[in-house]
Tab-separated table of C-alpha atoms and ligand atoms in Angstrom:
chain	number	residue	atom	x	y	z
A	1199	MET	CA	18.897	8.027	-19.496
A	1200	PRO	CA	22.388	7.688	-19.029
A	1201	ASN	CA	24.238	4.079	-20.248
A	1202	ASP	CA	26.685	3.120	-16.876
A	1203	GLY	CA	27.840	0.329	-19.167
A	1204	PRO	CA	29.190	-2.815	-18.632
A	1205	ARG	CA	30.393	-3.357	-14.452
A	1206	SER	CA	28.221	-1.048	-13.404
A	1207	GLN	CA	28.390	-0.088	-9.578
A	1208	THR	CA	25.093	1.829	-9.858
A	1209	ILE	CA	22.197	0.150	-7.527
A	1210	ALA	CA	19.138	-0.242	-8.943
A	1211	VAL	CA	16.208	-0.737	-6.367
A	1212	VAL	CA	12.546	-1.549	-8.059
A	1213	GLY	CA	9.658	-0.184	-6.156
A	1214	GLY	CA	9.619	3.156	-3.897
A	1215	GLY	CA	7.650	2.470	-0.892
A	1216	ILE	CA	9.623	2.372	2.215
A	1217	ALA	CA	11.699	-0.311	2.065
A	1218	GLY	CA	13.369	0.826	-1.670
A	1219	VAL	CA	13.300	4.146	0.133
A	1220	THR	CA	14.867	3.613	2.831
A	1221	ALA	CA	17.908	0.685	1.124
A	1222	ALA	CA	17.440	3.529	-1.586
A	1223	VAL	CA	18.669	6.303	0.968
A	1224	GLU	CA	21.247	4.098	2.454
A	1225	ALA	CA	22.839	2.924	-0.220
A	1226	ALA	CA	23.696	6.464	-0.706
A	1227	GLU	CA	24.539	8.050	2.031
A	1228	THR	CA	27.577	5.619	1.939
A	1229	GLY	CA	28.798	6.018	-1.474
A	1230	TYR	CA	27.257	4.450	-4.388
A	1231	ASP	CA	24.952	5.476	-7.049
A	1232	VAL	CA	21.751	4.345	-7.019
A	1233	VAL	CA	18.443	4.898	-9.203
A	1234	LEU	CA	15.075	4.241	-7.532
A	1235	LEU	CA	11.683	3.520	-9.842
A	1236	GLU	CA	8.993	3.072	-8.964
A	1237	ARG	CA	5.758	3.148	-11.203
A	1238	GLY	CA	3.492	5.342	-9.378
A	1239	PRO	CA	3.899	9.942	-9.078
A	1240	ALA	CA	4.852	9.710	-5.724
A	1241	LEU	CA	6.576	7.422	-3.427
A	1242	GLY	CA	6.296	5.717	-0.266
A	1243	GLY	CA	4.009	3.568	-1.684
A	1244	ARG	CA	1.276	1.608	0.527
A	1245	VAL	CA	1.918	3.282	3.709
A	1246	THR	CA	1.238	6.590	2.489
A	1247	ARG	CA	-2.077	5.203	2.234
A	1248	LEU	CA	-2.286	3.978	6.124
A	1249	ASN	CA	-4.499	6.786	8.924
A	1250	ARG	CA	-2.116	5.694	11.117
A	1251	TYR	CA	1.007	2.531	12.680
A	1252	PHE	CA	0.452	0.608	15.084
A	1253	PRO	CA	1.482	-0.028	17.488
A	1254	LYS	CA	0.989	3.893	18.462
A	1255	LEU	CA	-0.880	5.074	16.283
A	1256	CYS	CA	1.570	7.552	14.853
A	1257	HIS	CA	1.258	9.024	11.110
A	1258	PRO	CA	2.583	7.701	8.273
A	1259	THR	CA	4.399	11.133	7.486
A	1260	CYS	CA	6.328	11.160	10.415
A	1261	GLY	CA	8.433	8.086	8.385
A	1262	LEU	CA	8.310	9.089	5.184
A	1263	GLU	CA	9.570	12.385	5.931
A	1264	ILE	CA	12.456	12.061	7.086
A	1265	ASN	CA	13.815	9.654	3.956
A	1266	TYR	CA	12.392	12.417	1.016
A	1267	GLN	CA	14.943	15.098	3.029
A	1268	ARG	CA	17.157	12.652	2.734
A	1269	ILE	CA	16.398	12.322	-0.716
A	1270	LYS	CA	16.543	15.381	-1.637
A	1271	LYS	CA	19.578	16.370	-0.433
A	1272	ASN	CA	21.970	12.930	-2.077
A	1273	PRO	CA	22.892	13.917	-5.356
A	1274	ARG	CA	24.286	10.223	-5.531
A	1275	LEU	CA	19.750	9.300	-5.703
A	1276	ARG	CA	18.926	9.513	-8.550
A	1277	VAL	CA	14.801	9.402	-8.747
A	1278	VAL	CA	12.449	8.475	-11.463
A	1279	THR	CA	9.252	7.745	-11.302
A	1280	MET	CA	5.922	6.307	-12.683
A	1281	ALA	CA	8.475	3.783	-14.656
A	1282	GLU	CA	7.490	0.827	-13.759
A	1283	VAL	CA	10.294	-1.366	-14.256
A	1284	GLN	CA	9.657	-4.771	-16.740
A	1285	ARG	CA	13.003	-6.328	-17.233
A	1286	VAL	CA	15.783	-7.409	-16.084
A	1287	SER	CA	18.672	-9.266	-18.052
A	1288	GLY	CA	21.890	-10.223	-17.015
A	1289	ALA	CA	24.515	-11.145	-14.686
A	1290	ARG	CA	25.898	-9.844	-11.183
A	1291	GLY	CA	28.006	-6.176	-12.387
A	1292	ASP	CA	26.552	-6.199	-15.187
A	1293	TYR	CA	22.267	-6.260	-15.245
A	1294	THR	CA	20.015	-4.130	-18.309
A	1295	ILE	CA	17.351	-2.787	-16.616
A	1296	LEU	CA	13.919	-2.307	-19.004
A	1297	ALA	CA	11.520	0.176	-17.822
A	1298	ARG	CA	8.244	1.169	-19.157
A	1299	ARG	CA	7.819	4.783	-18.244
A	1300	ARG	CA	3.637	6.254	-18.341
A	1301	PRO	CA	3.770	10.007	-19.334
A	1302	ARG	CA	2.921	12.207	-16.289
A	1303	HIS	CA	2.735	15.042	-18.604
A	1304	VAL	CA	3.460	17.099	-15.675
A	1305	ASN	CA	7.001	18.472	-15.595
A	1306	ALA	CA	9.333	19.957	-12.522
A	1307	ASN	CA	8.650	23.678	-13.589
A	1308	CYS	CA	5.170	22.575	-11.406
A	1309	THR	CA	5.111	24.090	-8.093
A	1310	ALA	CA	2.275	22.275	-7.435
A	1311	CYS	CA	-0.591	25.758	-7.100
A	1312	GLY	CA	-3.383	23.750	-8.596
A	1313	ALA	CA	-3.870	26.428	-10.789
A	1314	CYS	CA	-4.410	23.016	-13.128
A	1315	ALA	CA	-6.533	20.898	-11.129
A	1316	GLU	CA	-8.815	24.715	-10.830
A	1317	ALA	CA	-8.675	24.542	-15.114
A	1318	ALA	CA	-9.914	20.995	-14.543
A	1319	GLU	CA	-13.693	20.160	-14.579
A	1320	THR	CA	-13.325	15.750	-15.418
A	1321	GLU	CA	-13.414	14.367	-12.688
A	1322	VAL	CA	-11.632	10.678	-12.440
A	1323	PRO	CA	-11.555	7.523	-9.564
A	1324	ASN	CA	-9.584	8.733	-7.247
A	1325	PRO	CA	-6.452	5.754	-7.042
A	1326	PHE	CA	-4.909	6.895	-3.870
A	1327	ASN	CA	-8.457	6.366	-1.977
A	1328	TYR	CA	-8.821	3.027	-4.256
A	1329	GLY	CA	-11.508	4.862	-5.805
A	1330	LEU	CA	-13.649	5.385	-3.147
A	1331	ASP	CA	-14.340	8.752	-4.475
A	1332	THR	CA	-12.803	11.092	-7.545
A	1333	VAL	CA	-10.357	13.910	-8.246
A	1334	LYS	CA	-10.745	16.905	-10.668
A	1335	ALA	CA	-8.140	15.050	-13.664
A	1336	ALA	CA	-5.028	17.624	-13.042
A	1337	TYR	CA	-4.398	16.174	-9.630
A	1338	LEU	CA	-2.200	16.067	-6.746
A	1339	PRO	CA	-1.500	11.912	-5.699
A	1340	HIS	CA	-1.671	13.057	-2.324
A	1341	GLU	CA	-1.435	15.679	-0.414
A	1342	HIS	CA	2.297	14.712	1.454
A	1343	ALA	CA	3.095	13.909	-2.251
A	1344	PHE	CA	6.900	13.556	-2.745
A	1345	PRO	CA	7.858	14.711	-5.365
A	1346	MET	CA	5.280	17.212	-5.166
A	1347	ARG	CA	3.998	17.291	-8.645
A	1348	PHE	CA	0.861	17.288	-10.253
A	1349	VAL	CA	-0.364	14.284	-12.349
A	1350	ILE	CA	-2.691	14.750	-15.750
A	1351	ALA	CA	-5.672	12.023	-16.579
A	1352	PRO	CA	-4.877	10.357	-19.552
A	1353	GLU	CA	-8.799	10.943	-19.872
A	1354	VAL	CA	-8.245	14.564	-20.586
A	1355	ILE	CA	-5.285	14.301	-22.999
A	1356	GLY	CA	-6.365	15.194	-26.522
A	1357	THR	CA	-8.886	16.973	-26.085
A	1358	PRO	CA	-9.965	21.635	-25.276
A	1359	GLU	CA	-10.109	20.344	-21.163
A	1360	ALA	CA	-6.847	20.091	-21.833
A	1361	ASP	CA	-5.029	22.930	-23.919
A	1362	ARG	CA	-7.175	24.908	-20.999
A	1363	ILE	CA	-5.704	23.033	-18.416
A	1364	LYS	CA	-2.258	24.182	-20.164
A	1365	ALA	CA	-3.250	27.225	-20.807
A	1366	ALA	CA	-3.981	27.719	-17.282
A	1367	CYS	CA	-0.153	27.034	-15.275
A	1368	LYS	CA	1.530	30.012	-16.030
A	1369	TYR	CA	5.335	27.945	-15.516
A	1370	GLY	CA	4.616	25.820	-18.621
A	1371	ALA	CA	4.737	23.053	-16.116
A	1372	VAL	CA	2.210	21.529	-19.235
A	1373	ASP	CA	3.599	18.947	-21.220
A	1374	LEU	CA	0.764	17.335	-23.518
A	1375	GLU	CA	3.242	16.163	-26.182
A	1376	GLU	CA	4.737	13.361	-23.638
A	1377	THR	CA	4.076	10.322	-24.424
A	1378	GLU	CA	4.753	6.737	-22.927
A	1379	GLU	CA	8.659	5.345	-22.945
A	1380	THR	CA	10.516	2.996	-21.972
A	1381	PHE	CA	14.288	2.606	-21.359
A	1382	GLU	CA	17.659	0.768	-20.317
A	1383	LEU	CA	20.046	1.579	-17.124
A	1384	SER	CA	22.970	-0.356	-16.353
A	1385	ALA	CA	22.153	-1.459	-13.265
A	1386	GLY	CA	25.306	-3.710	-10.922
A	1387	ALA	CA	23.046	-4.736	-8.833
A	1388	VAL	CA	19.327	-4.836	-8.181
A	1389	ILE	CA	17.175	-3.997	-4.860
A	1390	TRP	CA	13.513	-6.013	-5.409
A	1391	ALA	CA	11.157	-3.612	-3.230
A	1392	THR	CA	8.307	-3.598	-5.564
A	1393	GLY	CA	6.449	-4.388	-2.263
A	1394	TRP	CA	2.382	-5.631	-1.938
A	1395	ARG	CA	-1.967	-5.207	-2.727
A	1396	PRO	CA	-4.668	-6.231	-0.920
A	1397	TYR	CA	-6.046	-9.792	-1.956
A	1398	ASP	CA	-9.250	-9.064	-4.743
A	1399	ALA	CA	-11.629	-9.244	-1.864
A	1400	ALA	CA	-14.658	-9.650	-4.202
A	1401	LYS	CA	-13.305	-13.210	-4.926
A	1402	LEU	CA	-14.433	-14.044	-1.321
A	1403	GLU	CA	-18.333	-14.225	-2.523
A	1404	ALA	CA	-19.209	-16.184	0.621
A	1405	TYR	CA	-18.310	-12.121	2.163
A	1406	GLY	CA	-20.656	-10.120	-0.262
A	1407	TYR	CA	-17.527	-8.070	-0.804
A	1408	ALA	CA	-19.513	-6.858	-4.497
A	1409	ALA	CA	-23.134	-6.962	-2.938
A	1410	CYS	CA	-23.091	-4.218	-0.670
A	1411	ALA	CA	-21.428	-0.787	-0.709
A	1412	ASP	CA	-21.246	-0.955	3.751
A	1413	ILE	CA	-18.721	-3.803	3.364
A	1414	ILE	CA	-15.443	-3.315	2.564
A	1415	ASN	CA	-11.880	-4.397	2.891
A	1416	ASN	CA	-9.316	-3.324	5.771
A	1417	VAL	CA	-6.600	-0.545	3.172
A	1418	GLU	CA	-10.558	1.125	2.070
A	1419	MET	CA	-11.296	1.939	6.553
A	1420	GLU	CA	-7.234	2.748	6.893
A	1421	ARG	CA	-8.738	5.456	4.308
A	1422	LEU	CA	-12.042	6.220	5.518
A	1423	ALA	CA	-10.183	6.518	8.725
A	1424	ASP	CA	-8.201	9.697	7.157
A	1425	HIS	CA	-8.583	13.515	7.153
A	1426	ASP	CA	-7.133	12.946	3.440
A	1427	GLY	CA	-9.435	10.533	2.964
A	1428	PRO	CA	-12.437	10.340	0.940
A	1429	THR	CA	-14.504	11.379	3.894
A	1430	GLY	CA	-12.757	13.869	6.284
A	1431	GLY	CA	-12.241	10.722	8.196
A	1432	ARG	CA	-15.580	10.484	9.332
A	1433	ILE	CA	-16.586	6.245	9.700
A	1434	VAL	CA	-19.564	6.144	7.477
A	1435	ARG	CA	-21.942	3.416	6.304
A	1436	PRO	CA	-20.456	3.777	2.466
A	1437	SER	CA	-23.804	3.298	1.503
A	1438	ASP	CA	-25.717	6.694	2.505
A	1439	GLY	CA	-23.042	8.756	5.186
A	1440	GLU	CA	-24.556	7.624	8.596
A	1441	PRO	CA	-22.126	7.222	11.861
A	1442	ALA	CA	-20.319	3.472	12.009
A	1443	LYS	CA	-20.816	2.640	14.388
A	1444	LYS	CA	-21.561	-0.824	14.766
A	1445	VAL	CA	-19.052	-2.646	12.989
A	1446	ALA	CA	-18.120	-5.591	12.413
A	1447	LEU	CA	-13.911	-6.469	11.773
A	1448	ILE	CA	-13.101	-10.019	9.690
A	1449	GLN	CA	-10.613	-11.808	10.319
A	1450	CYS	CA	-8.365	-13.684	7.741
A	1451	ALA	CA	-10.945	-12.565	4.860
A	1452	GLY	CA	-9.953	-14.939	2.776
A	1453	SER	CA	-5.998	-15.609	4.346
A	1454	ARG	CA	-4.928	-18.926	6.113
A	1455	ASP	CA	-7.665	-20.868	3.513
A	1456	THR	CA	-6.389	-22.492	0.351
A	1457	ASN	CA	-9.549	-21.321	-1.280
A	1458	HIS	CA	-7.521	-18.099	-1.968
A	1459	LEU	CA	-3.971	-17.420	0.308
A	1460	PRO	CA	-2.413	-20.500	2.471
A	1461	TYR	CA	-0.551	-18.407	3.925
A	1462	CYS	CA	-0.668	-15.544	7.511
A	1463	SER	CA	0.094	-11.630	5.930
A	1464	MET	CA	1.223	-11.260	10.328
A	1465	ILE	CA	-0.405	-7.534	10.313
A	1466	CYS	CA	-4.224	-8.086	9.705
A	1467	CYS	CA	-4.451	-8.877	12.700
A	1468	LEU	CA	-2.731	-5.903	14.120
A	1469	ALA	CA	-4.245	-3.745	11.671
A	1470	SER	CA	-7.860	-5.031	12.759
A	1471	LEU	CA	-6.767	-3.913	16.675
A	1472	LYS	CA	-6.303	-0.129	14.722
A	1473	HIS	CA	-9.150	-0.059	13.243
A	1474	ALA	CA	-11.528	-0.698	16.513
A	1475	ALA	CA	-8.945	1.607	17.584
A	1476	TYR	CA	-9.873	4.587	15.285
A	1477	VAL	CA	-14.117	3.391	15.625
A	1478	ARG	CA	-14.153	3.641	19.059
A	1479	GLU	CA	-11.869	7.333	19.338
A	1480	GLN	CA	-14.964	8.759	16.972
A	1481	TYR	CA	-17.464	7.162	19.197
A	1482	GLU	CA	-17.547	7.121	22.595
A	1483	ASP	CA	-21.011	5.339	21.364
A	1484	ALA	CA	-19.747	2.405	18.917
A	1485	GLU	CA	-19.563	-1.179	19.566
A	1486	VAL	CA	-17.228	-3.139	17.516
A	1487	ASP	CA	-16.746	-7.511	17.358
A	1488	ILE	CA	-13.672	-8.202	16.111
A	1489	TYR	CA	-14.667	-12.415	14.520
A	1490	TYR	CA	-11.119	-14.286	14.397
A	1491	ILE	CA	-9.516	-17.780	14.250
A	1492	ASP	CA	-6.846	-16.347	16.741
A	1493	ILE	CA	-5.045	-13.314	17.122
A	1494	ARG	CA	-1.748	-12.925	16.098
A	1495	ALA	CA	0.660	-10.112	18.192
A	1496	HIS	CA	3.498	-11.103	19.074
A	1497	ASP	CA	6.012	-9.140	21.095
A	1498	LYS	CA	5.978	-5.211	21.641
A	1499	MET	CA	2.652	-5.730	19.951
A	1500	SER	CA	1.648	-8.247	22.760
A	1501	SER	CA	0.555	-4.472	24.489
A	1502	PHE	CA	-1.272	-3.086	22.540
A	1503	TYR	CA	-3.863	-5.992	22.312
A	1504	GLU	CA	-3.743	-5.518	25.571
A	1505	ARG	CA	-5.169	-2.673	24.966
A	1506	VAL	CA	-7.813	-2.674	22.786
A	1507	ARG	CA	-9.049	-5.533	24.371
A	1508	SER	CA	-9.767	-3.547	27.483
A	1509	ASP	CA	-11.832	-1.416	25.799
A	1510	PRO	CA	-14.751	-2.469	26.619
A	1511	GLY	CA	-16.891	-2.132	23.468
A	1512	ILE	CA	-14.715	-4.611	21.624
A	1513	THR	CA	-15.976	-7.836	21.738
A	1514	PHE	CA	-13.559	-10.396	20.656
A	1515	ILE	CA	-15.841	-13.499	19.232
A	1516	LYS	CA	-14.343	-16.981	18.432
A	1517	SER	CA	-15.480	-17.628	15.225
A	1518	LYS	CA	-15.129	-17.840	11.804
A	1519	PRO	CA	-17.765	-16.356	9.370
A	1520	GLY	CA	-19.368	-18.859	7.660
A	1521	HIS	CA	-21.217	-15.862	5.317
A	1522	ILE	CA	-22.869	-12.258	5.165
A	1523	VAL	CA	-26.247	-11.953	4.111
A	1524	VAL	CA	-27.621	-8.153	3.203
A	1525	GLY	CA	-30.731	-8.103	5.688
A	1526	GLU	CA	-34.128	-6.973	4.746
A	1527	ASP	CA	-33.068	-3.156	5.869
A	1528	GLY	CA	-29.915	-3.343	4.004
A	1529	ARG	CA	-27.473	-4.087	6.725
A	1530	PRO	CA	-24.861	-6.944	6.409
A	1531	VAL	CA	-25.888	-9.456	8.440
A	1532	VAL	CA	-22.862	-11.941	9.445
A	1533	CYS	CA	-23.628	-15.374	9.936
A	1534	GLY	CA	-21.556	-18.239	11.274
A	1535	GLU	CA	-20.980	-19.935	15.075
A	1536	ARG	CA	-19.273	-18.996	18.185
A	1537	THR	CA	-16.708	-22.005	17.933
A	1538	ILE	CA	-16.022	-22.118	21.907
A	1539	GLU	CA	-19.886	-21.536	22.696
A	1540	ARG	CA	-21.653	-23.976	19.656
A	1541	GLU	CA	-24.486	-20.830	19.660
A	1542	ILE	CA	-25.180	-19.701	15.813
A	1543	TYR	CA	-25.112	-16.134	15.450
A	1544	ARG	CA	-26.546	-13.626	12.679
A	1545	ASN	CA	-25.724	-10.099	13.781
A	1546	SER	CA	-26.001	-7.190	12.346
A	1547	TYR	CA	-24.030	-4.638	11.552
A	1548	ASP	CA	-23.690	-0.457	9.913
A	1549	LEU	CA	-20.552	-1.082	8.322
A	1550	VAL	CA	-18.582	-4.373	8.625
A	1551	VAL	CA	-15.131	-5.008	7.846
A	1552	LEU	CA	-13.198	-7.671	5.338
A	1553	ALA	CA	-9.068	-8.105	6.759
A	1554	THR	CA	-8.153	-9.581	3.761
A	1555	GLY	CA	-3.968	-9.757	3.010
A	1556	MET	CA	-1.581	-9.358	0.964
A	1557	GLU	CA	-0.006	-10.530	-1.903
A	1558	PRO	CA	2.842	-10.169	-3.991
A	1559	SER	CA	3.185	-6.974	-6.810
A	1560	LEU	CA	4.981	-9.849	-7.996
A	1561	GLY	CA	2.350	-11.994	-8.533
A	1562	ALA	CA	0.632	-13.492	-11.848
A	1563	GLY	CA	2.455	-13.367	-14.819
A	1564	PHE	CA	5.104	-12.495	-13.395
A	1565	ALA	CA	8.487	-14.248	-15.161
A	1566	PRO	CA	11.516	-13.331	-12.463
A	1567	PRO	CA	14.720	-13.194	-14.598
A	1568	ALA	CA	17.635	-15.756	-14.234
A	1569	GLY	CA	19.018	-15.444	-10.478
A	1570	LEU	CA	15.284	-15.046	-8.887
A	1571	GLU	CA	14.109	-17.145	-7.448
A	1572	THR	CA	11.047	-16.706	-5.807
A	1573	ASP	CA	7.678	-19.257	-3.753
A	1574	GLU	CA	4.188	-20.128	-5.376
A	1575	TYR	CA	3.533	-17.033	-4.640
A	1576	GLY	CA	5.479	-14.980	-6.256
A	1577	PHE	CA	7.194	-13.871	-2.728
A	1578	VAL	CA	10.919	-13.087	-3.850
A	1579	VAL	CA	12.732	-16.297	-1.716
A	1580	PRO	CA	16.480	-14.932	0.015
A	1581	ARG	CA	19.512	-16.274	-0.235
A	1582	ILE	CA	21.864	-16.810	2.218
A	1583	GLY	CA	24.825	-16.850	1.466
A	1584	GLU	CA	24.729	-16.575	-2.458
A	1585	ALA	CA	26.719	-14.095	-4.422
A	1586	GLY	CA	24.190	-12.903	-7.288
A	1587	GLY	CA	22.836	-9.964	-6.962
A	1588	GLN	CA	19.699	-9.667	-7.058
A	1589	VAL	CA	18.286	-9.120	-2.710
A	1590	SER	CA	15.184	-8.333	-1.584
A	1591	ALA	CA	13.425	-5.608	0.217
A	1592	GLY	CA	10.767	-4.998	2.592
A	1593	VAL	CA	6.754	-7.332	1.523
A	1594	ALA	CA	8.440	-8.253	-1.857
A	1595	ALA	CA	9.835	-11.520	0.369
A	1596	GLY	CA	6.943	-11.923	2.124
A	1597	PRO	CA	4.061	-10.589	4.585
A	1598	VAL	CA	6.289	-7.897	7.242
A	1599	ASP	CA	4.864	-5.129	8.860
A	1600	VAL	CA	6.759	-1.943	8.869
A	1601	ALA	CA	9.369	-1.600	10.907
A	1602	LEU	CA	10.570	-5.309	10.035
A	1603	SER	CA	10.635	-3.652	5.936
A	1604	THR	CA	12.722	-1.037	6.566
A	1605	GLN	CA	15.399	-3.953	8.908
A	1606	SER	CA	15.889	-5.724	5.288
A	1607	ALA	CA	16.642	-2.870	2.838
A	1608	THR	CA	19.266	-1.926	5.182
A	1609	ALA	CA	20.471	-5.385	4.400
A	1610	ALA	CA	19.692	-4.594	1.339
A	1611	ALA	CA	21.709	-2.181	0.688
A	1612	LEU	CA	24.467	-4.006	2.126
A	1613	LYS	CA	23.751	-7.167	0.374
A	1614	ALA	CA	24.174	-4.643	-3.234
A	1615	ILE	CA	26.927	-3.095	-2.152
A	1616	GLN	CA	28.714	-6.149	-0.996
A	1617	ALA	CA	27.878	-7.657	-4.830
A	1618	VAL	CA	28.153	-3.572	-7.019
A	1619	ARG	CA	31.843	-4.498	-4.885
A	1620	ALA	CA	32.147	-7.787	-5.939
A	1621	GLY	CA	31.115	-7.369	-9.362
B	150	FAD	C1	-4.640	-2.771	6.071
B	150	FAD	C2	-3.367	-3.162	6.219
B	150	FAD	C3	-2.729	-2.028	7.324
B	150	FAD	C4	-1.226	-1.954	7.728
B	150	FAD	N1	-0.727	-0.573	9.228
B	150	FAD	C5	0.579	-0.577	9.350
B	150	FAD	C6	0.980	-0.255	10.166
B	150	FAD	O1	-0.085	0.510	10.856
B	150	FAD	N2	1.943	-0.763	10.933
B	150	FAD	C7	3.249	-1.324	10.387
B	150	FAD	O2	4.108	-1.231	10.349
B	150	FAD	N3	2.367	-2.224	8.889
B	150	FAD	C8	1.316	-1.402	8.550
B	150	FAD	N4	1.602	-2.405	7.493
B	150	FAD	C9	1.857	-3.018	6.501
B	150	FAD	C10	2.315	-2.564	6.123
B	150	FAD	O3	1.924	-1.705	5.269
B	150	FAD	C11	3.559	-2.780	5.283
B	150	FAD	O4	4.956	-3.378	5.648
B	150	FAD	C12	4.212	-1.663	4.503
B	150	FAD	O5	4.086	-1.163	2.793
B	150	FAD	C13	5.563	-2.381	3.014
B	150	FAD	O6	6.503	-1.385	2.116
B	150	FAD	P1	7.155	-2.466	0.842
B	150	FAD	O7	8.102	-0.867	0.467
B	150	FAD	O8	8.510	-3.809	0.954
B	150	FAD	O9	5.591	-2.362	0.166
B	150	FAD	P2	4.357	-1.369	-0.798
B	150	FAD	O10	4.057	0.232	0.227
B	150	FAD	O11	4.131	-2.170	-1.523
B	150	FAD	O12	5.458	-0.223	-2.046
B	150	FAD	C14	5.521	-0.913	-2.887
B	150	FAD	C15	6.102	-0.084	-3.851
B	150	FAD	O13	7.215	-0.520	-5.196
B	150	FAD	C16	6.447	-0.367	-6.355
B	150	FAD	N5	6.081	-0.984	-7.164
B	150	FAD	C17	5.492	-2.187	-7.671
B	150	FAD	N6	5.853	-2.870	-8.639
B	150	FAD	C18	7.247	-2.597	-9.432
B	150	FAD	C19	7.837	-1.836	-10.488
B	150	FAD	N7	7.404	-3.282	-11.898
B	150	FAD	N8	8.401	-1.382	-10.895
B	150	FAD	C20	8.420	0.059	-10.437
B	150	FAD	N9	8.267	0.162	-8.643
B	150	FAD	C21	7.336	-0.903	-8.293
B	150	FAD	C22	4.648	0.313	-6.212
B	150	FAD	O14	4.607	0.955	-6.848
B	150	FAD	C23	4.522	0.831	-4.984
B	150	FAD	O15	5.392	1.780	-4.404
B	150	FAD	C24	-0.346	-2.391	7.289
B	150	FAD	C25	-0.670	-3.560	6.222
B	150	FAD	C26	-2.524	-3.623	6.103
B	150	FAD	C27	-2.733	-4.923	4.758
């Protein structure tokens, strides 16, 4: 890696989700050198794993593809995938970033022809689908991946199978000797766009996530509904592959709960409205129940809420369920009391979806570098008017949707430019 030396004008962006990609493109198009570091094998972050975007229910690739074209055209922007930033030290104008790069075992000669996957036999859990299915040990991260380049899973490295995978590639793209490396680079400003991870539903013991395959979380629901997902887009019971026509969506699963996530993740209500629409589009005789404390769908999202609410196949039940058990027939049973009617219920479903919230990626165990403040949960605290060179974009600073993530990314690009100019 080149070292730009002290007083660098380079902007480093940590995290290649929609926020990091947006900030990187905008800073580079303004004429600054940018290095975008992403720990995964492809850009796009969590958004790539969404089936569709609320409120219009369009495909997320629309928003990402245009940015990938901008990246390809801009020589000032360098993308480093498989690179996880571990430490940042220094001060505005002169930061040193330490990153660890995992081996992909596939170099830039890859044409994504798929011959390596044909030669592979071992199946590994598919990270893109949250492990709901498997992929060959030589795999493309997903069908719209950028860069469009395969990955060889570490599970087969050092085996005769890896040699067969290498032999199958006629472009010399498979590099079995590649090893993990750490590297440093210098930057004048750092944009933290490290995003989020789903709250661990297994911690919600009363909701039985670990006990029943037909109790899933909301990010898994996105994959279940996607044509590129584990079921080819059919919303079915994971236990037996039968259509899921009676579905419960449980709001605030762990959110606004001092035992789990005390805050509201802002998007879970909207995501569940979207999930109700997915089910109803697929099965015209489907029944969807949404259990909620209150529905948070403000401003332009309120018409989306009204549209979903007017569907006679979708029922809103004001209640926070007490627990979810597995019935004698193996189906999940949601138990609780209706808040207004004061009626006890025990309702049986094909599928239960827990609307779990967003936790910061910079969570437990992350020691913020000097000059970067994080709150008690691990979200970056934006400091208006401060002269530092570390800024945040997207969900790194708190739960927001894609529109607000990209707005904050543009602001972060501007702040980073101001920092390197001043530095
Ligand atoms: C169930 C669900 C459905 C949703 N549906 C919608 C929707 O329909 N419409 C909408 O507008 N919003 C939706 N959202 C919200 C949307 O997912 C977020 O707004 C969006 O992901 C924020 O993007 P981001 O770039 O900030 O974070 P992320 O998407 O999390 O990207 C962060 C990136 O940083 C990388 N990274 C993290 N740490 C490091 C490190 N140390 N070094 C290098 N790289 C690192 C990660 O690998 C990742 O690629 C939904 C959220 C949920 C939970």
